[in-house]
């Protein structure tokens, strides 16, 4: 089609999309093109702004490597990951859900660990945390034999993949639920952490005068045939940023009951220590694993990630 005016461009692209044999691809891409073109019309996007936008897309790729995924970080920072999660879980957004963001730090192949074991694999100072998690179906029946991946930041706010001073797979583990749908393990209380701001996500936050902190949390990914893979996080309620997560992940339902204990528990558990208990509900569905956002561990020095203070 020969273009006669700016309106013809949208028509031409949409008509080319009609060639696509996959109906879902046609639906998604047609809507995307309509909204993208209308967006440019609405804000009267200038050529300079368009070039800057292309530069940001290129920068997302340049800042992504085997130990860091800037595209996932950007999706979270725009609230897009939280929106997609809530649109697709809890009866399509109608009911409370245990589902939450995957985030950029899940690695496949965490070491299989026995129930009651520890995921502290190299010296990691900080208050001890004892976790009991239960997995049920929607009718309340325990789910036995589910594989549960756990990962978290250290009390210094670093995942092991970011931090060469932690051993490989420190604060990560895979557990199998018992006949009661139960797993338990020992760890350390996670800390909130700043997300990296040396790439386009940092530019976006600075332009809005936003901080770059996530409140402390523990990640769960639970896999069992016959159930939709459950990706979840349990947030620490007394974290300074609990109501203002840079990734918009905190839902009321997933504020965990981290309980502080000031009495001695065992010779190797100094007070204060913490306990955490939660029952997760898994929805029936296809058990699919997401693509791991990263595959390796950082080398060299531990990065110093600055904290942005909100205006
Ligand atoms: Fe995280």
Coordinates of C-alpha atoms and ligand atoms in Angstrom, one line a residue:
X1 CA 0.0 0.0 0.0
X2 CA 1.3 3.4 -1.0
X3 CA 1.1 5.7 2.1
X4 CA -1.0 8.8 1.6
X5 CA -1.0 10.1 5.2
X6 CA 0.1 9.2 8.7
X7 CA -3.2 7.3 9.2
X8 CA -2.4 5.0 6.3
X9 CA 0.8 3.8 8.1
X10 CA -1.3 2.1 10.8
X11 CA -3.7 0.7 8.2
X12 CA -0.8 -0.7 6.1
X13 CA 0.9 -2.4 9.1
X14 CA -2.4 -3.9 10.3
X15 CA -3.2 -5.2 6.8
X16 CA 0.2 -6.9 6.6
X17 CA -0.5 -8.6 9.9
X18 CA -3.5 -10.3 8.3
X19 CA -1.1 -12.6 6.6
X20 CA 0.0 -14.2 9.9
X21 CA -1.5 -17.7 10.1
X22 CA -1.5 -17.9 14.0
X23 CA -4.7 -16.2 15.2
X24 CA -3.3 -15.3 18.7
X25 CA -0.2 -13.8 17.2
X26 CA -2.5 -11.7 14.9
X27 CA -4.6 -10.6 17.8
X28 CA -1.7 -9.6 20.1
X29 CA 0.4 -7.9 17.4
X30 CA -2.5 -6.0 15.9
X31 CA -3.5 -4.6 19.3
X32 CA 0.1 -3.8 20.0
X33 CA 0.5 -1.9 16.7
X34 CA -2.8 0.1 17.3
X35 CA -1.8 1.1 20.8
X36 CA 1.9 1.9 19.8
X37 CA 0.8 4.1 16.9
X38 CA -1.9 5.8 18.9
X39 CA 0.6 6.3 21.7
X40 CA 2.9 8.2 19.3
X41 CA -0.1 10.3 18.1
X42 CA -1.3 11.1 21.6
X43 CA 2.0 12.4 22.9
X44 CA 3.1 13.7 19.5
X45 CA 6.4 11.8 19.9
X46 CA 9.3 13.8 18.5
X47 CA 12.1 12.4 16.3
X48 CA 14.6 13.0 19.2
X49 CA 12.3 11.2 21.7
X50 CA 11.9 8.3 19.3
X51 CA 15.7 8.0 18.9
X52 CA 16.1 8.1 22.7
X53 CA 13.5 5.3 23.0
X54 CA 15.4 3.1 20.5
X55 CA 18.5 3.8 22.5
X56 CA 16.8 2.5 25.6
X57 CA 15.8 -0.8 23.9
X58 CA 19.4 -1.2 22.7
X59 CA 20.6 -0.5 26.3
X60 CA 18.3 -3.1 27.7
X61 CA 20.2 -5.7 25.7
X62 CA 23.6 -4.2 26.3
X63 CA 23.0 -4.4 30.1
X64 CA 21.9 -8.0 30.1
X65 CA 24.3 -10.9 30.5
X66 CA 24.4 -14.4 32.1
X67 CA 24.3 -12.9 35.7
X68 CA 21.9 -10.0 35.1
X69 CA 18.6 -9.4 33.2
X70 CA 17.9 -5.7 32.6
X71 CA 14.8 -6.4 30.6
X72 CA 13.1 -8.2 33.5
X73 CA 14.2 -5.4 35.8
X74 CA 12.6 -2.8 33.5
X75 CA 9.3 -4.8 33.2
X76 CA 9.1 -4.8 37.0
X77 CA 10.1 -1.2 37.4
X78 CA 7.2 -0.2 35.0
X79 CA 4.7 -2.3 37.0
X80 CA 4.2 -4.5 33.9
X81 CA 5.3 -7.8 35.6
X82 CA 3.0 -7.2 38.6
X83 CA 0.1 -6.5 36.2
X84 CA 0.7 -9.6 34.1
X85 CA 0.9 -11.7 37.3
X86 CA -2.4 -10.5 38.7
X87 CA -4.2 -10.7 35.3
X88 CA -3.2 -14.3 35.0
X89 CA -3.7 -15.7 38.5
X90 CA -6.3 -15.8 41.2
X91 CA -9.1 -16.6 38.8
X92 CA -7.8 -13.9 36.4
X93 CA -7.6 -11.2 39.0
X94 CA -10.9 -12.0 40.8
X95 CA -9.5 -13.6 44.0
X96 CA -6.5 -13.5 46.3
X97 CA -3.5 -15.4 44.9
X98 CA -0.2 -16.7 46.2
X99 CA 1.3 -15.9 42.8
X100 CA 3.9 -13.2 42.5
X101 CA 6.9 -12.0 40.4
X102 CA 9.6 -14.3 39.3
X103 CA 12.2 -11.5 39.4
X104 CA 15.5 -11.6 37.7
X105 CA 17.5 -13.9 40.0
X106 CA 16.0 -17.4 39.8
X107 CA 18.6 -20.0 38.7
X108 CA 17.7 -23.5 37.7
X109 CA 19.4 -26.5 39.4
X110 CA 19.5 -25.3 43.0
X111 CA 20.9 -28.2 45.1
X112 CA 18.3 -30.7 46.4
X113 CA 18.2 -30.3 50.1
X114 CA 16.5 -32.5 52.7
X115 CA 13.5 -31.1 54.7
X116 CA 14.8 -29.4 57.8
X117 CA 18.2 -28.8 56.1
X118 CA 19.9 -25.4 55.7
X119 CA 20.4 -23.3 52.6
X120 CA 23.3 -21.4 54.2
X121 CA 26.2 -22.8 52.2
X122 CA 28.9 -20.4 53.0
X123 CA 29.4 -18.2 56.2
X124 CA 26.5 -15.7 56.1
X125 CA 26.1 -13.5 59.1
X126 CA 22.6 -12.5 60.2
X127 CA 19.6 -13.6 62.3
X128 CA 18.6 -17.3 61.7
X129 CA 15.3 -17.9 60.0
X130 CA 13.3 -21.1 60.2
X131 CA 10.7 -21.6 57.5
X132 CA 7.7 -24.0 57.4
X133 CA 5.8 -23.9 54.1
X134 CA 2.7 -25.9 53.2
X135 CA 1.3 -26.5 49.7
X136 CA -2.4 -27.3 49.2
X137 CA -4.8 -27.6 46.3
X138 CA -7.8 -25.3 46.1
X139 CA -9.9 -27.8 48.2
X140 CA -7.2 -27.8 51.0
X141 CA -5.7 -31.2 50.2
X142 CA -2.0 -31.3 50.8
X143 CA 0.2 -31.7 47.6
X144 CA 2.9 -34.3 48.1
X145 CA 6.0 -34.6 45.9
X146 CA 6.0 -31.0 44.7
X147 CA 9.5 -29.5 43.9
X148 CA 10.0 -26.2 45.7
X149 CA 12.8 -23.9 44.7
X150 CA 13.9 -21.3 47.3
X151 CA 16.1 -18.3 46.7
X152 CA 16.8 -15.1 48.6
X153 CA 19.3 -12.3 49.1
X154 CA 21.8 -12.3 52.0
X155 CA 21.3 -10.1 55.0
X156 CA 23.7 -7.7 53.1
X157 CA 21.2 -7.5 50.3
X158 CA 23.0 -9.6 47.6
X159 CA 22.0 -12.7 45.8
X160 CA 24.9 -15.1 45.4
X161 CA 24.9 -14.7 41.7
X162 CA 25.8 -11.0 42.2
X163 CA 28.3 -11.6 45.0
X164 CA 31.6 -13.5 44.4
X165 CA 32.1 -13.6 48.2
X166 CA 29.2 -16.1 48.6
X167 CA 29.6 -19.7 47.5
X168 CA 27.9 -20.9 44.4
X169 CA 24.1 -21.5 45.2
X170 CA 24.3 -20.0 48.7
X171 CA 20.8 -19.2 50.0
X172 CA 19.3 -21.4 47.3
X173 CA 17.8 -24.8 47.6
X174 CA 15.3 -27.3 46.2
X175 CA 12.9 -29.2 48.5
X176 CA 10.3 -31.9 48.0
X177 CA 7.0 -31.7 49.8
X178 CA 6.2 -34.6 52.1
X179 CA 2.8 -36.3 52.6
X180 CA 1.5 -33.2 54.4
X181 CA 2.5 -31.0 51.5
X182 CA 5.2 -29.5 53.8
X183 CA 8.8 -28.3 53.5
X184 CA 11.0 -26.8 56.2
X185 CA 14.4 -25.3 56.2
X186 CA 16.8 -23.1 57.9
X187 CA 18.2 -19.9 56.4
X188 CA 19.0 -16.3 57.5
X189 CA 16.5 -13.4 57.5
X190 CA 16.7 -11.8 54.1
X191 CA 17.4 -8.1 53.7
X192 CA 15.9 -5.6 51.3
X193 CA 18.2 -4.6 48.5
X194 CA 18.7 -1.9 45.9
X195 CA 18.2 -2.9 42.3
X196 CA 21.1 -2.0 39.9
X197 CA 20.9 1.5 38.5
X198 CA 23.8 1.5 36.1
X199 CA 21.6 0.9 33.0
X200 CA 18.3 2.2 31.5
X201 CA 16.4 1.2 34.7
X202 CA 18.5 3.7 36.7
X203 CA 17.8 6.5 34.2
X204 CA 14.1 5.8 34.5
X205 CA 14.2 5.9 38.3
X206 CA 16.3 9.1 38.4
X207 CA 13.9 10.8 36.0
X208 CA 11.0 10.1 38.4
X209 CA 13.0 10.9 41.6
X210 CA 12.3 7.3 42.7
X211 CA 14.3 5.1 45.1
X212 CA 15.6 1.7 43.9
X213 CA 14.8 -0.5 46.8
X214 CA 12.9 -3.8 47.1
X215 CA 11.6 -4.8 50.5
X216 CA 13.1 -8.0 52.0
X217 CA 11.5 -11.2 50.7
X218 CA 11.9 -14.9 50.2
X219 CA 11.3 -16.4 46.7
X220 CA 9.4 -19.7 46.1
X221 CA 8.9 -21.6 42.8
X222 CA 6.8 -24.8 43.1
X223 CA 6.4 -27.4 40.4
X224 CA 4.1 -30.4 40.4
X225 CA 2.5 -32.1 37.4
X226 CA -1.2 -31.2 37.2
X227 CA -0.8 -27.8 38.8
X228 CA 0.1 -24.4 37.4
X229 CA 3.7 -23.7 38.5
X230 CA 3.4 -21.4 41.5
X231 CA 5.9 -18.5 41.6
X232 CA 5.7 -16.6 44.9
X233 CA 7.4 -14.3 47.3
X234 CA 6.8 -13.7 51.0
X235 CA 7.7 -10.2 52.1
X236 CA 9.1 -9.0 55.5
X237 CA 6.4 -6.8 57.1
X238 CA 8.7 -4.5 59.1
X239 CA 10.8 -3.5 56.0
X240 CA 11.0 0.2 55.5
X241 CA 10.0 -0.2 51.8
X242 CA 7.1 -2.7 52.4
X243 CA 4.5 -0.2 51.0
X244 CA 6.7 1.2 48.3
X245 CA 8.4 -1.6 46.4
X246 CA 10.4 -0.4 43.3
X247 CA 9.0 -3.5 41.5
X248 CA 5.4 -3.1 42.7
X249 CA 5.4 -6.7 43.9
X250 CA 4.0 -6.5 47.4
X251 CA 0.4 -7.7 47.7
X252 CA -1.5 -7.7 51.1
X253 CA -1.8 -11.5 51.0
X254 CA 1.9 -12.1 50.6
X255 CA 3.1 -10.1 53.6
X256 CA 4.6 -13.0 55.5
X257 CA 4.2 -13.7 59.2
X258 CA 7.9 -13.4 60.0
X259 CA 7.9 -13.8 63.9
X260 CA 10.8 -12.5 66.0
X261 CA 11.9 -14.7 68.9
X262 CA 14.1 -13.4 71.6
X263 CA 14.7 -16.6 73.6
X264 CA 17.5 -19.0 72.9
X265 CA 16.6 -21.9 70.6
X266 CA 19.8 -23.9 70.4
X267 CA 23.5 -23.4 71.1
X268 CA 24.1 -22.4 67.4
X269 CA 21.0 -20.2 67.2
X270 CA 21.5 -16.8 68.9
X271 CA 18.5 -14.6 69.6
X272 CA 17.0 -12.8 67.9
X273 CA 15.9 -15.5 65.4
X274 CA 12.8 -15.6 63.2
X275 CA 10.2 -18.1 62.1
X276 CA 8.0 -18.0 59.1
X277 CA 5.0 -20.1 58.2
X278 CA 2.7 -19.9 55.2
X279 CA 0.3 -22.1 53.3
X280 CA 0.3 -21.8 49.6
X281 CA -2.6 -22.7 47.4
X282 CA -1.8 -24.1 43.9
X283 CA -4.3 -23.9 41.0
X284 CA -4.9 -26.8 38.7
X285 CA -3.2 -26.3 35.3
X286 CA -0.1 -27.0 33.2
X287 CA 3.2 -27.4 35.1
X288 CA 5.6 -25.3 33.0
X289 CA 8.9 -23.9 34.2
X290 CA 9.8 -20.3 33.2
X291 CA 13.0 -19.7 31.3
X292 CA 15.6 -18.9 33.9
X293 CA 16.4 -15.2 33.6
X294 CA 20.1 -15.9 34.5
X295 CA 22.4 -18.9 34.3
X296 CA 25.5 -18.0 36.1
X297 CA 27.4 -16.4 38.9
X298 CA 29.2 -13.0 38.8
X299 CA 33.0 -13.0 38.7
X300 CA 35.4 -10.5 40.1
X301 CA 34.6 -7.9 42.8
X302 CA 31.2 -7.6 44.5
X303 CA 29.4 -4.6 42.9
X304 CA 28.6 -1.6 45.0
X305 CA 25.0 -0.8 44.1
X306 CA 24.2 2.8 45.1
X307 CA 20.9 3.6 46.9
X308 CA 18.7 6.3 45.3
X309 CA 16.9 8.4 47.8
X310 CA 13.4 9.5 46.8
X311 CA 12.8 13.2 46.3
Ligands
LIG1 FE1 14.3 -11.0 45.0

